[in-house]
mmCIF file of C-alpha atoms in Angstrom:
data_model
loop_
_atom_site.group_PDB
_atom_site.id
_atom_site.type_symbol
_atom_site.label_atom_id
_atom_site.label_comp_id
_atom_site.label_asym_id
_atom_site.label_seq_id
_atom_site.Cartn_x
_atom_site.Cartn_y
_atom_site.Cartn_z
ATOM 1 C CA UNK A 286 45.618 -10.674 -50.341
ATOM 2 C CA UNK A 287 48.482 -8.034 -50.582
ATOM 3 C CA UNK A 288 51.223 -8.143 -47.936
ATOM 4 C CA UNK A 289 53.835 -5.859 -46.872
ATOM 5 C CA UNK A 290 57.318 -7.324 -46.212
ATOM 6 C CA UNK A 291 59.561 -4.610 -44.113
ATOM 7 C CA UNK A 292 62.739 -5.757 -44.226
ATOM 8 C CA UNK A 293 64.404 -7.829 -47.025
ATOM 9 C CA UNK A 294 68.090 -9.792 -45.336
ATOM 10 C CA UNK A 295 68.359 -13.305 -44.481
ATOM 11 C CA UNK A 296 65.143 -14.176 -43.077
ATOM 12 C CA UNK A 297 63.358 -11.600 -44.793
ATOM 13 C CA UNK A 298 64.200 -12.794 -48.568
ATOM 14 C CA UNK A 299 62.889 -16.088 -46.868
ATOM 15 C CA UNK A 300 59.845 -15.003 -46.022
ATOM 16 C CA UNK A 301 59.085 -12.774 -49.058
ATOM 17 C CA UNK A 302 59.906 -16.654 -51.358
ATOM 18 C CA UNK A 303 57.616 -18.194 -48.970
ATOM 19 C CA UNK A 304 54.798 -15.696 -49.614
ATOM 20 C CA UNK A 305 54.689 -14.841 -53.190
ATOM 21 C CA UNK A 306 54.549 -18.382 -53.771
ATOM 22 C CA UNK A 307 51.418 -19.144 -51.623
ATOM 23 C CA UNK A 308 47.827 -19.395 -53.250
ATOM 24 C CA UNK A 309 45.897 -17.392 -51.368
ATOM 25 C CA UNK A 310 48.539 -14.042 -51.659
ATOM 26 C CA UNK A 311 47.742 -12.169 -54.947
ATOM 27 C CA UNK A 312 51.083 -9.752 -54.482
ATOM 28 C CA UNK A 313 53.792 -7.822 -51.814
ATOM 29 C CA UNK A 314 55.160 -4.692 -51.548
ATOM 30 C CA UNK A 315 58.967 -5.187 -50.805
ATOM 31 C CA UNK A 316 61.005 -2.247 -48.522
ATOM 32 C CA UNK A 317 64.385 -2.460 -46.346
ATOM 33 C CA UNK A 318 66.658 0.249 -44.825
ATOM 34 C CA UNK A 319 68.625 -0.429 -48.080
ATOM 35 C CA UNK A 320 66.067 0.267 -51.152
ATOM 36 C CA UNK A 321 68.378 -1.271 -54.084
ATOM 37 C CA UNK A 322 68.115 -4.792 -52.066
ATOM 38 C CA UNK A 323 64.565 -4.512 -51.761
ATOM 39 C CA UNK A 324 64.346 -3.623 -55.448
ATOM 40 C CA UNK A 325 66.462 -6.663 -56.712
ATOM 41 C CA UNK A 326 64.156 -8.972 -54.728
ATOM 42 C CA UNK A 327 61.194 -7.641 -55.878
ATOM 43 C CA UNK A 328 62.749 -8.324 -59.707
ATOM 44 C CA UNK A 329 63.260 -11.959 -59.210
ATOM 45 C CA UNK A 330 59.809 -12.524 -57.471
ATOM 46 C CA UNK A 331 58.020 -10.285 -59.838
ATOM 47 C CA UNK A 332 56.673 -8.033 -57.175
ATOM 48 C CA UNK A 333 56.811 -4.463 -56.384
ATOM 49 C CA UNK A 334 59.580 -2.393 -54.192
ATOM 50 C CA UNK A 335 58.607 0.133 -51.985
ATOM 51 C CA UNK A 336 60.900 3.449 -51.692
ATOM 52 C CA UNK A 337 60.305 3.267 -47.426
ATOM 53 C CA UNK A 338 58.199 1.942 -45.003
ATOM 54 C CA UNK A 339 55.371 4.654 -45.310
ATOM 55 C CA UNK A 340 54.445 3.459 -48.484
ATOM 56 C CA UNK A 341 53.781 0.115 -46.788
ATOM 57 C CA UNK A 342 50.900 2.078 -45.174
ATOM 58 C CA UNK A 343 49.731 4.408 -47.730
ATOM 59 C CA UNK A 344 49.759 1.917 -50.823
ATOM 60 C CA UNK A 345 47.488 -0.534 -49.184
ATOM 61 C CA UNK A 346 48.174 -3.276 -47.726
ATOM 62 C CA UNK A 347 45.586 -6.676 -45.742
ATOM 63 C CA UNK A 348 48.835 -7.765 -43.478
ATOM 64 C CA UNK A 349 52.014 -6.804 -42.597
ATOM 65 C CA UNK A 350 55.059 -8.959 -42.511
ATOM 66 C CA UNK A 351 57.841 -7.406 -39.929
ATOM 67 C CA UNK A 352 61.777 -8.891 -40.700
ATOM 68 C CA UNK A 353 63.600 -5.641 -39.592
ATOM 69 C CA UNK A 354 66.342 -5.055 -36.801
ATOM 70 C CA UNK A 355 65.331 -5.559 -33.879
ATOM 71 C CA UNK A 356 65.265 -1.832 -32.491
ATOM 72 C CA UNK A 357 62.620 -1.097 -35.134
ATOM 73 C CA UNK A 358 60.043 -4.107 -34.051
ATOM 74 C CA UNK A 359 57.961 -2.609 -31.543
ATOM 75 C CA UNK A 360 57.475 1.070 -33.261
ATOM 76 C CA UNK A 361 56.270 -0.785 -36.945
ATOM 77 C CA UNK A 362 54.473 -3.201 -34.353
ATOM 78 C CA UNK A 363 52.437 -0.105 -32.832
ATOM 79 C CA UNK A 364 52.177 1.292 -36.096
ATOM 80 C CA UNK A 365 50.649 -1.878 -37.713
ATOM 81 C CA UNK A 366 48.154 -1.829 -34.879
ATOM 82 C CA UNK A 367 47.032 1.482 -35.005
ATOM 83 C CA UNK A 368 46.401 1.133 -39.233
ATOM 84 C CA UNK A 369 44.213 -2.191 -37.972
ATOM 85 C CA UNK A 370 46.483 -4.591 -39.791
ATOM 86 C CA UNK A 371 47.123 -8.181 -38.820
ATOM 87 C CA UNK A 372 51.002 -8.371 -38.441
ATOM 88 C CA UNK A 373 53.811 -11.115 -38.617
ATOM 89 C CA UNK A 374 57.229 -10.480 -36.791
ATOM 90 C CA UNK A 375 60.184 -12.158 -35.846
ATOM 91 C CA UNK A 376 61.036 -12.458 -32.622
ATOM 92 C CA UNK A 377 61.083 -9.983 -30.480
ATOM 93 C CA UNK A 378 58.751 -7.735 -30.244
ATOM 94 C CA UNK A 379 61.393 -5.296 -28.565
ATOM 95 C CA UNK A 380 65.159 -5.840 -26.499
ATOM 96 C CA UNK A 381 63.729 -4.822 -23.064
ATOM 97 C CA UNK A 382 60.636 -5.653 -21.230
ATOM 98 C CA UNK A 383 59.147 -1.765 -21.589
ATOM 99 C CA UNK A 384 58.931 -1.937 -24.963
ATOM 100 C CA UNK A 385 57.249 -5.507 -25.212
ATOM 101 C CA UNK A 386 54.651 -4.130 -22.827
ATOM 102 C CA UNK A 387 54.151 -1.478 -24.834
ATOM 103 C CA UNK A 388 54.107 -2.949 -28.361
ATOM 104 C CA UNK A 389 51.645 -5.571 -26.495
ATOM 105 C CA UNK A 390 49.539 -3.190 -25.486
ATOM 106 C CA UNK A 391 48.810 -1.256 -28.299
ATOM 107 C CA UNK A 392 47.721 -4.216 -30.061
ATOM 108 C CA UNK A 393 46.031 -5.168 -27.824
ATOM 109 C CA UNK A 394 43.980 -1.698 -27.580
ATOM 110 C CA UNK A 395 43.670 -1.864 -31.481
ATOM 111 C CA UNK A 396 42.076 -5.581 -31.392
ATOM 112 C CA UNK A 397 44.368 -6.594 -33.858
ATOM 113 C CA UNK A 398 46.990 -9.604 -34.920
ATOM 114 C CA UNK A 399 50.158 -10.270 -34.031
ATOM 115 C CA UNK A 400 51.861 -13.681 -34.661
ATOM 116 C CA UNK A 401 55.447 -14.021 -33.439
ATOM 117 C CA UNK A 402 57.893 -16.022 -35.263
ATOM 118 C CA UNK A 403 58.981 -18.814 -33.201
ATOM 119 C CA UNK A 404 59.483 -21.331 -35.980
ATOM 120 C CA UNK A 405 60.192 -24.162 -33.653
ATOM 121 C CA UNK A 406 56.141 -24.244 -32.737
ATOM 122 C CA UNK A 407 55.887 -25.426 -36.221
ATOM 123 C CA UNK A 408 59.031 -27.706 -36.729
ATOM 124 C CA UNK A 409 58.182 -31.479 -36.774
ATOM 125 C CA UNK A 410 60.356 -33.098 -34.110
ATOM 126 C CA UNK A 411 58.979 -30.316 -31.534
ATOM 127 C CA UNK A 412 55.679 -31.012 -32.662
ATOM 128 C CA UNK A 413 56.073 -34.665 -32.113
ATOM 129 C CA UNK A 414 57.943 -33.978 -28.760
ATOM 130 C CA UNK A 415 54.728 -31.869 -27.747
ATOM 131 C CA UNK A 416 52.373 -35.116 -28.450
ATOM 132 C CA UNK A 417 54.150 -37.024 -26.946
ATOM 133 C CA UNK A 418 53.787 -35.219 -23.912
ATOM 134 C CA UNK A 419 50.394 -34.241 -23.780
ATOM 135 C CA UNK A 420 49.156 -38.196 -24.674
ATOM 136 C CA UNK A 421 50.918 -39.546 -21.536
ATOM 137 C CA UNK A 422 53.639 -41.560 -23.883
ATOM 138 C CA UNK A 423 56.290 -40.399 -21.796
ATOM 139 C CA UNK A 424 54.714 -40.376 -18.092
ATOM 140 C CA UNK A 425 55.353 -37.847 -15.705
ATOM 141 C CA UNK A 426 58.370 -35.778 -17.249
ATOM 142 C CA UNK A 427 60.958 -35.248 -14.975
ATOM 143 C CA UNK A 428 63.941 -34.252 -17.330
ATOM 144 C CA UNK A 429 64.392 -32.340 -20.483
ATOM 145 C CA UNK A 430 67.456 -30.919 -21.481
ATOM 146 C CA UNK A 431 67.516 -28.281 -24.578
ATOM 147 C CA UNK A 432 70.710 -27.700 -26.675
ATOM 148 C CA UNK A 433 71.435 -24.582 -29.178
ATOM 149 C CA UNK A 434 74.897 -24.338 -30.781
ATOM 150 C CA UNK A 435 75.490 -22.113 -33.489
ATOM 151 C CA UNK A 436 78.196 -23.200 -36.356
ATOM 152 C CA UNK A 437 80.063 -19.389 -36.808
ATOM 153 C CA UNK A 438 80.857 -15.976 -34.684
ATOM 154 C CA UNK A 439 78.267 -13.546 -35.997
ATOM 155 C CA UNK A 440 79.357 -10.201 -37.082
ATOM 156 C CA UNK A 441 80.318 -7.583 -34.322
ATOM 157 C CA UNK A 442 77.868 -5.026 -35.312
ATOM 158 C CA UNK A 443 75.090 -7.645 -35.481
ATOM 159 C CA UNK A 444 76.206 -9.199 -31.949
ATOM 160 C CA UNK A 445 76.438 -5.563 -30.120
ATOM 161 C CA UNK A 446 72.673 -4.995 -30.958
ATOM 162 C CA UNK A 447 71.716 -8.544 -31.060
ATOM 163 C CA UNK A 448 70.196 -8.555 -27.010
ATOM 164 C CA UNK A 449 72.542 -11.066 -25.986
ATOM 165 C CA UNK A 450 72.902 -15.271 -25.711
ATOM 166 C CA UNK A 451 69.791 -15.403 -23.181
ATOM 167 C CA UNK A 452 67.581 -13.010 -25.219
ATOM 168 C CA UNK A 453 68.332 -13.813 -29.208
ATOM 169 C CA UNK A 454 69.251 -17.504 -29.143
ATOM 170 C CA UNK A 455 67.788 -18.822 -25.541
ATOM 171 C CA UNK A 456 64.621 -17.382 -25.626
ATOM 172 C CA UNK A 457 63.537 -19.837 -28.744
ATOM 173 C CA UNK A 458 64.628 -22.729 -26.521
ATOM 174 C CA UNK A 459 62.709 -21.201 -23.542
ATOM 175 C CA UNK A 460 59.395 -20.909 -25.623
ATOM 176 C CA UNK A 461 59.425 -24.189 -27.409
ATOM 177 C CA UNK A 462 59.878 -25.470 -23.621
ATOM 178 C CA UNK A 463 56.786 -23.584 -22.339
ATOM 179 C CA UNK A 464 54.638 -25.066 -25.535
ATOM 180 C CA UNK A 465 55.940 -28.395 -26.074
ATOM 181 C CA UNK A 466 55.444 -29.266 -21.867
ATOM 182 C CA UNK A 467 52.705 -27.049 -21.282
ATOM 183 C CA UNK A 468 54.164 -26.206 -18.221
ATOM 184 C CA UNK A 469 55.311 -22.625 -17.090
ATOM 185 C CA UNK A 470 59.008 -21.902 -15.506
ATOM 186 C CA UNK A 471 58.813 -20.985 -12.182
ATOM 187 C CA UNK A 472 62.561 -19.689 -11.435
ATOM 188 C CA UNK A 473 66.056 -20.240 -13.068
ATOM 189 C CA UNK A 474 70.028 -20.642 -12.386
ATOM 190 C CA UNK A 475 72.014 -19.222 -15.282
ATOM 191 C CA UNK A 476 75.381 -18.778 -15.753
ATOM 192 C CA UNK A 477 77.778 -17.597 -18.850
ATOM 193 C CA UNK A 478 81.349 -17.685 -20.013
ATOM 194 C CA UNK A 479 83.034 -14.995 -22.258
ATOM 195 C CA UNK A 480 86.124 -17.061 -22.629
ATOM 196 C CA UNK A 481 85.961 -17.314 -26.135
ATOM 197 C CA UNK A 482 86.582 -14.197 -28.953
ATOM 198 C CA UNK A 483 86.913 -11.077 -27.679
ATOM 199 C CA UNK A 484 84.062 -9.901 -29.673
ATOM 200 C CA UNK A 485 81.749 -11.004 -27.213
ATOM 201 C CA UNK A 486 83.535 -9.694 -24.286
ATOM 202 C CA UNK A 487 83.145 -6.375 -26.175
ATOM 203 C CA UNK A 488 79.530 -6.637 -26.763
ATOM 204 C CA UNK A 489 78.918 -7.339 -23.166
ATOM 205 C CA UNK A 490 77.894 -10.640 -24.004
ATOM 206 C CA UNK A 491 78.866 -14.124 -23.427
ATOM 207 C CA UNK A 492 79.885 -16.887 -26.275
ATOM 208 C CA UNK A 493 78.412 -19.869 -23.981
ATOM 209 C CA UNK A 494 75.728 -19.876 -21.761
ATOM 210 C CA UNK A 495 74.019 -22.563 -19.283
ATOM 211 C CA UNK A 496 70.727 -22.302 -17.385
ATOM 212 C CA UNK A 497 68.815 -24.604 -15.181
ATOM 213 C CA UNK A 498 65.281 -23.891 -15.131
ATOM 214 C CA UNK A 499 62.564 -25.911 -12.618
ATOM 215 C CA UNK A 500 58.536 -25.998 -13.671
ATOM 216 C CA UNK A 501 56.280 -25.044 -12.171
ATOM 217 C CA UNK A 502 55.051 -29.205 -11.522
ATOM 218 C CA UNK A 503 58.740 -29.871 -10.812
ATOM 219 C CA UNK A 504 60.160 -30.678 -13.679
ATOM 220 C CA UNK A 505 63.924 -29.920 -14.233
ATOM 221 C CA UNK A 506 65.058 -28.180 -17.250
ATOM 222 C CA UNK A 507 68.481 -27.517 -18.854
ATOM 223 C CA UNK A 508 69.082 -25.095 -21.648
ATOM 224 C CA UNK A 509 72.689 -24.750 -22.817
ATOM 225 C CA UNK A 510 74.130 -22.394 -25.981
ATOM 226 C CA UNK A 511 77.041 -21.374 -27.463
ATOM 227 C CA UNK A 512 78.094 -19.652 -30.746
ATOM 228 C CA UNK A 513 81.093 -21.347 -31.364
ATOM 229 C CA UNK A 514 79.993 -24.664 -32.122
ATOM 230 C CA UNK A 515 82.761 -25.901 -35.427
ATOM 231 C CA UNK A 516 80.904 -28.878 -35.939
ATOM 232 C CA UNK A 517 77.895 -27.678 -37.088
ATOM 233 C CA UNK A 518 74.355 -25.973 -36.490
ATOM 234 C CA UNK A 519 72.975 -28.162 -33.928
ATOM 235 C CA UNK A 520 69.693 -27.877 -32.187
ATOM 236 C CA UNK A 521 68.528 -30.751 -30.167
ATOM 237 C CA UNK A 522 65.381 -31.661 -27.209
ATOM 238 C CA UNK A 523 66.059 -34.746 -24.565
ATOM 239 C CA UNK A 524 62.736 -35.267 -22.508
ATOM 240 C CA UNK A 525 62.261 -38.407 -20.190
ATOM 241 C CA UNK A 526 59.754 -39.594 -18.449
ATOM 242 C CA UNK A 527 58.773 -42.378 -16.380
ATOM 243 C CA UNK A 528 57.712 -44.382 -18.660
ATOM 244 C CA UNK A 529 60.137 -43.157 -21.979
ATOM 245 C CA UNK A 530 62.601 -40.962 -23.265
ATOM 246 C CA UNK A 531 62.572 -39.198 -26.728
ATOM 247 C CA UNK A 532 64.940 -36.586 -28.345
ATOM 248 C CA UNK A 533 64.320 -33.904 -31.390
ATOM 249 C CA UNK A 534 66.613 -32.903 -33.564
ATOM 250 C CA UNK A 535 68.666 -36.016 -34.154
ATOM 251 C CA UNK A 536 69.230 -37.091 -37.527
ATOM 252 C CA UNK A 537 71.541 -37.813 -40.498
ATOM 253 C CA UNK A 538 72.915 -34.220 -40.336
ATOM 254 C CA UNK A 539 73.234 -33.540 -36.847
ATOM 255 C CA UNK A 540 76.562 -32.734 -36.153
ATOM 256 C CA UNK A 541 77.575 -35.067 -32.969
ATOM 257 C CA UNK A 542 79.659 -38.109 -33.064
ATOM 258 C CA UNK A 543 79.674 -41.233 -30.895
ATOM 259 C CA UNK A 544 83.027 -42.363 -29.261
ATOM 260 C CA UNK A 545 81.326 -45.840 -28.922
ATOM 261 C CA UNK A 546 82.653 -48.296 -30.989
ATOM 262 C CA UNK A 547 79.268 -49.233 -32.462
ATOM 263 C CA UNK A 548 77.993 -45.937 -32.279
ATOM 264 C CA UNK A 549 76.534 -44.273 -36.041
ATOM 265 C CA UNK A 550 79.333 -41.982 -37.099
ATOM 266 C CA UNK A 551 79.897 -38.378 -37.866
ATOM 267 C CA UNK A 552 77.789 -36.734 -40.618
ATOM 268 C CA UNK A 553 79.424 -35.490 -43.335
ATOM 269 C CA UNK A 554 76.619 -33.147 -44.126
ATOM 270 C CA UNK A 555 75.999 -31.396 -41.099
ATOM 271 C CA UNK A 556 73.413 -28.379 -40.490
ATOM 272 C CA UNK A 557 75.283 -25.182 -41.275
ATOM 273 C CA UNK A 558 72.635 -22.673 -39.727
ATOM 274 C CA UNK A 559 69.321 -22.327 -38.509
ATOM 275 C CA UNK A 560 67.789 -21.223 -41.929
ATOM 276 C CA UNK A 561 68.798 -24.653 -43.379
ATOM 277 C CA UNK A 562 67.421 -26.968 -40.742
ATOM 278 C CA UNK A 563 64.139 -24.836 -39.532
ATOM 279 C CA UNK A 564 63.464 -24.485 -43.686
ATOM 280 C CA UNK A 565 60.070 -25.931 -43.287
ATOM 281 C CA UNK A 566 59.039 -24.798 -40.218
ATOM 282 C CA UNK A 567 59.656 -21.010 -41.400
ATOM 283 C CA UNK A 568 57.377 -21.910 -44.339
ATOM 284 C CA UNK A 569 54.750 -23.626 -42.116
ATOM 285 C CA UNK A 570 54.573 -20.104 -39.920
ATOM 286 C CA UNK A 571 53.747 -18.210 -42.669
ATOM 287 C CA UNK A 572 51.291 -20.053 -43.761
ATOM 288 C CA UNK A 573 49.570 -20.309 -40.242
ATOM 289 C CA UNK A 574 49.936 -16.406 -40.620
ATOM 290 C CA UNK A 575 47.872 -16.236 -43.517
ATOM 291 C CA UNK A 576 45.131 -18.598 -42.254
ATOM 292 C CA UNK A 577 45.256 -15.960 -39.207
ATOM 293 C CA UNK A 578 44.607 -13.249 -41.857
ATOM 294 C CA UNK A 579 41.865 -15.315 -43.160
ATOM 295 C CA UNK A 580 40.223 -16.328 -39.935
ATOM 296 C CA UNK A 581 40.738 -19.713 -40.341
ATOM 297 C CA UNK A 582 42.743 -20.393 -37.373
ATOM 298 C CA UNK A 583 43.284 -19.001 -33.796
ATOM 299 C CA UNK A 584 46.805 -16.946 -33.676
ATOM 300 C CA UNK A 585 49.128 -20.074 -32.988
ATOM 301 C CA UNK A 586 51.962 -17.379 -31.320
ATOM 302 C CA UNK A 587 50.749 -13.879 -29.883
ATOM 303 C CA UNK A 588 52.786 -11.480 -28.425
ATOM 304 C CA UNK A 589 51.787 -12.413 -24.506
ATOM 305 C CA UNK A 590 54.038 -16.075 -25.813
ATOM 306 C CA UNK A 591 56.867 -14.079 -26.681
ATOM 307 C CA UNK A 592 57.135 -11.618 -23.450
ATOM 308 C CA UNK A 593 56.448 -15.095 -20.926
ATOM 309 C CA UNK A 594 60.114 -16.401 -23.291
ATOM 310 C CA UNK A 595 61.391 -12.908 -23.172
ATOM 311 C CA UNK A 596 60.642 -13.162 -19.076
ATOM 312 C CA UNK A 597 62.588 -16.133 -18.596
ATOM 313 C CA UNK A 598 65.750 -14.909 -20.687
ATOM 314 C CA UNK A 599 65.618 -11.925 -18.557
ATOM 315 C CA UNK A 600 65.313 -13.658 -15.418
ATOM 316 C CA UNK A 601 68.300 -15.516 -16.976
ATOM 317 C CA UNK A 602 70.374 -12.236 -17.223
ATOM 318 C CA UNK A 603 69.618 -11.578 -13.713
ATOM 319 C CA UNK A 604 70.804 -14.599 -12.515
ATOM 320 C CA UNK A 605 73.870 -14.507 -14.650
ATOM 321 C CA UNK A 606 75.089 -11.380 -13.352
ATOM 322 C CA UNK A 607 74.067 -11.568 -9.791
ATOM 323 C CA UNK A 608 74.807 -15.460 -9.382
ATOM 324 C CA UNK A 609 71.909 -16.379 -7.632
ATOM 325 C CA UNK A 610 68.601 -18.206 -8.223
ATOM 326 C CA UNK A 611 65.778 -15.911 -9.837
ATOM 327 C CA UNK A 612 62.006 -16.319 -9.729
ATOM 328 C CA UNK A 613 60.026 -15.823 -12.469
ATOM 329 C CA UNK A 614 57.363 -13.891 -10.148
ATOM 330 C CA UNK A 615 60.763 -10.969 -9.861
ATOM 331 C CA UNK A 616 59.904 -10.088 -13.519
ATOM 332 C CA UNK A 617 57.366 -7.757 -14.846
ATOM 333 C CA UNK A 618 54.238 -9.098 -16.197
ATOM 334 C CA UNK A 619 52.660 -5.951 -16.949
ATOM 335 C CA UNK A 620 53.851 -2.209 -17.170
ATOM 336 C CA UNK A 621 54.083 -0.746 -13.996
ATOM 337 C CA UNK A 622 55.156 -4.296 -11.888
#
């Protein structure tokens, strides 16, 4: 199998490891915006640099692998489609709802792939969290409370095309809450505070964010972020039921102390970012991706999963900036609502 990685930063050098190590992918072709990175990746992995993306397409390719900026998802999305190739991207498929719908759509026309990369579907404490729930250990849920904190301030430029709090960091919390209960959100409460940095304040964005979300069985939700979190990268689940309580996310590096006099102490190794703790769920993904490619599995993450989590971070905004309760029914399903 030969696979096309667009985009070679953070996530995407990740990705590219990931790949030319599994068994089943004989070699990639490597492009980013900036060529000379793409080349010295493709050097240490022994695979081949592309001078743009249209080589992607013309060389030859079984799947394509999508870790670009954000504003270029949904266009090599519909282009992906429309060459009949299975694709892999990060999330999102696009900032707005139009261009989900669209992207969506034209995949849908072409009958093709595309898996969206919401690692926490393949992380082992959400995965646990998710049995747990669907056996009946817990009871009936009635509380689950989702935490995101991020350890640094990102970069301006990166924050003022990022989507926001609700839509970049959120909307993982608000998917892994949809697939770990099963249950869809039926309105939210948000609120935001752009007290911190003025970096955010300049982006139009907020540094801390709080939502309360109910179910649609009645469940109550909480989902709280913030980027300015010195302790640590710190990404945690709470969901009790009637009958137990469990949490994900809380181990020997999670960066939280107890103020209880027998309580375990603070780590002195905490989490310093999300591609450090969610290392072998990002791995996990792409290897569901390839099975995908294969037909050996059903897609575990299309692109209808990511607009219901992009739905809920909008209603989010709305609520945020109108300070008022939001349905979920308010936001468009489908182009044209």
């Amino acid at each position: 199998m030969r696979i096309g990685v667009i985009g070679t930063g953070r996530l995407g050098t990740v990705h590219a490891n990931t790949l030319s190590r599994h068994r089943e992918v004989g070699s990639l072709i490597l492009t980013d915006a900036e060529p000379a990175r793409a080349q010295a990746l493709a050097l240490r992995l022994g695979e081949t640099a592309a001078p743009g993306v249209d080589e992607i397409f013309t060389w030859g390719v079984d799947a394509v692998v999508i870790t670009t900026a954000t504003q270029a998802h949904a266009e090599l999305i519909g282009r992906a489609a429309r060459s009949g190739l299975p694709v892999f991207c990060e999330k999102p498929v696009a900032l707005d709802l139009p261009g989900t719908l669209q992207a969506i759509a034209e995949v849908e026309a072409a009958g093709t792939v595309l898996q969206m990369g919401f690692q926490r579907r393949f992380d082992a404490g959400h995965a646990g969290a998710r049995e747990a729930v669907r056996s009946g250990r817990l009871g009936r849920l009635h509380t689950v409370r989702a935490v995101t904190s991020d350890h640094a301030v990102p970069e301006a430029s990166w924050l003022a095309a990022s989507g926001g709090l609700f839509r970049d960091t959120l909307v993982h919390d608000f998917d892994v809450l949809r697939w770990v209960t099963g249950r869809e959100v039926a309105d939210v409460y948000a609120a935001g505070s752009d007290a911190g940095p003025g970096v955010f304040r300049e982006a139009g964005d907020v540094d801390t964010a709080a939502a309360v979300l109910t179910l649609d069985d009645g469940t109550l939700a909480t989902a709280t972020a913030t980027r300015l979190n010195g302790a640590g990268y710190d990404v945690r689940m709470e969901l009790a039921g009637e009958r137990d309580q469990i949490v994900v996310g809380l181990d020997d590096r999670t960066p939280i102390a107890s103020t209880e006099p027998t309580g375990p102490p603070a780590t002195d190794k905490p989490w310093p970012g999300f591609l450090e703790r969610f290392a072998p769920a990002y791995e996990a993904e792409l290897a569901a991706f390839v099975e995908v490619v294969l037909g050996e599995r059903a897609n575990p993450c299309d692109g209808r999963e990511a607009l219901q989590a992009l739905r809920i971070a909008e209603a989010c905004e709305v609520s945020r900036r109108e300070r008022r309760p939001v349905r979920l029914a308010e936001i468009p399903v489908r182009a044209g609502d």
